[in-house]
Amino acid sequence: MNDGTSRESIDPETTPEALVERFGRDLINDFDLDDPAFNDRFDETLNFMVRKCPVVHSTVGKGYYLINTQDDVRAAAQNWQTFSSAKGYMPNRPDGLPYLMPEESDPPIHTRWRRVLNPHLSPKVCASYEQAVRDDANELIDRFIERGECEFISEFGALLPGWAFFKNVLGLPIDDLAMLVNGVEEGTFAPDLDARAKHFAGVFEYLETHLKWRSTQPSRGDLIDTILAGVTYDDGTIAPWEHKVSILVDLTFGGIATTTFVMGSAIHHLATHPDQRQLLIDQPVLVENAIEEYARFFPPVVALGRTATSDVEVSGTSIKEGEFVMLAYACASRDPRHMDEPEKIDVRREGIPHSTFGVGPHRCIGSNLARVELTATLEEWLKRIPEFRVKSGGEPTYVTGFLRSMRSLHLEW
Amino acid sequence: MKVHIDEIKCSGHGRCAKYAPNVFKLSDDDGYNADRGQTIEVPAGEEENAQLGIKSCPERALIIVED
């Protein structure tokens, strides 16, 4: 049982009554990623859960658990034999959505794909895109700097990651980026589950069309050609066409729907903390640390799911075979058992093992590119617009589910 | 000081080489630790950086081997 009463001593902060009074619901037995209260009180809920609720359960839809401590998240993420990705990473997955390779597969299928995909997003390759990404950051800033204000998300944050990924890695035209960003956002956050499926289907169709067209073109030796060349699985079968399409979809989801949140949050933090802005301007060497700290504290991926392949116990909670388990990366990155004052942002922290890019074999394949994008953003922005603030009434708005996204942020200078 | 790099756990976060570039090398090909599955000697004077690199690994893939 995981009802808070079976433990040796009862913590008055985690009784159902105390939880309902504080969070509006019994977080331990009745959690909901899509609850607007979770969106509104995101930091407080994460900080509380990682300290007080190692495992929580949701009754929404088919139900799911959330694993919250860093040690448990790491152990489960590395134990793909017991916590399988082959049934998907989304809780209450929309019906009919094909599984996305390689994210929704286990070794050895996963290994086959990662081995050929990793070289396209290695630190070395991503470093070679750095100047192009900086140029793009400046091109975006050029569009609004004279105006003295901007809406950061639509005019910068939602564009730069897509430009960086499409122009440098996928060779996709950026004209259709807005449509794809919208499709991914609505597919993730639309309140209606059927609507989510429809939006995802639109993204699939667009990317499959592109992949088909590329298969008729001469090889460029890029990531798309690697996908088209495919892999042979260990049983001798050749990866089918649907797997190839799903890889492009998976990479696009990751490439355009996540980094924006870290960017927007970092810029918002700097807009509201002039001392931190000055610190990074005076000591640019800290930017690298700052990016890790912002990524730790502003996680775009709140949690990703696994399916238990056998009965298993996690921090005293019994999980049955077949049940869905979310690894709460956002909580694990704030575990006080592994860092001092995790609820504070401190860009001088060094060597903090955060889990914003995931843990285990499914580590975010775009992590190296994301770091290039974030470095370019902070350095070029602070160079061009060293003084800026949130416009009155333009405070950021958020939406949260298993991902977290910033919808708008109005700045002026 | 010797450090073993777990072949399975290393997942290519690249943090070790960021904090201790003179100790840990990443593969040019995929960015995972170039010495995965091996035990390496930490050069004299690099112990502190190595400790930071070890601590920063989200996988705990780096283990100090007593010698």
PDB file of C-alpha atoms in Angstrom, chain A residues 24 45 61 83 99-100 117 176 187 208 256 276 282 296 299 323 331 369 387 403:
ATOM      1  CA  GLY A  24      -5.905  20.766  -3.587  1.00  0.00           C
ATOM      2  CA  THR A  45       5.078  20.587  -5.977  1.00  0.00           C
ATOM      3  CA  GLY A  61      -7.136   7.173 -17.434  1.00  0.00           C
ATOM      4  CA  PHE A  83      11.212  -0.683 -16.945  1.00  0.00           C
ATOM      5  CA  TYR A  99       5.543   3.909 -31.399  1.00  0.00           C
ATOM      6  CA  LEU A 100       8.462   6.247 -31.920  1.00  0.00           C
ATOM      7  CA  LEU A 117      22.192   8.239 -35.107  1.00  0.00           C
ATOM      8  CA  ASP A 176       6.772  25.070 -42.025  1.00  0.00           C
ATOM      9  CA  GLY A 187      -0.408  16.968 -29.563  1.00  0.00           C
ATOM     10  CA  GLU A 208       6.719  11.158 -43.905  1.00  0.00           C
ATOM     11  CA  ILE A 256      11.651  21.746 -31.492  1.00  0.00           C
ATOM     12  CA  GLN A 276      22.676  37.538 -12.223  1.00  0.00           C
ATOM     13  CA  ASP A 282      31.331  40.174 -15.928  1.00  0.00           C
ATOM     14  CA  ARG A 296      18.482  21.483 -13.997  1.00  0.00           C
ATOM     15  CA  PRO A 299      13.141  21.015 -17.006  1.00  0.00           C
ATOM     16  CA  GLU A 323       1.648  -0.822 -14.944  1.00  0.00           C
ATOM     17  CA  CYS A 331      12.016  15.945  -9.332  1.00  0.00           C
ATOM     18  CA  LEU A 369      22.884  20.535 -29.728  1.00  0.00           C
ATOM     19  CA  GLU A 387      19.620  45.451 -20.026  1.00  0.00           C
ATOM     20  CA  LEU A 403       6.300  18.251 -20.643  1.00  0.00           C
TER      21      LEU A 403
END
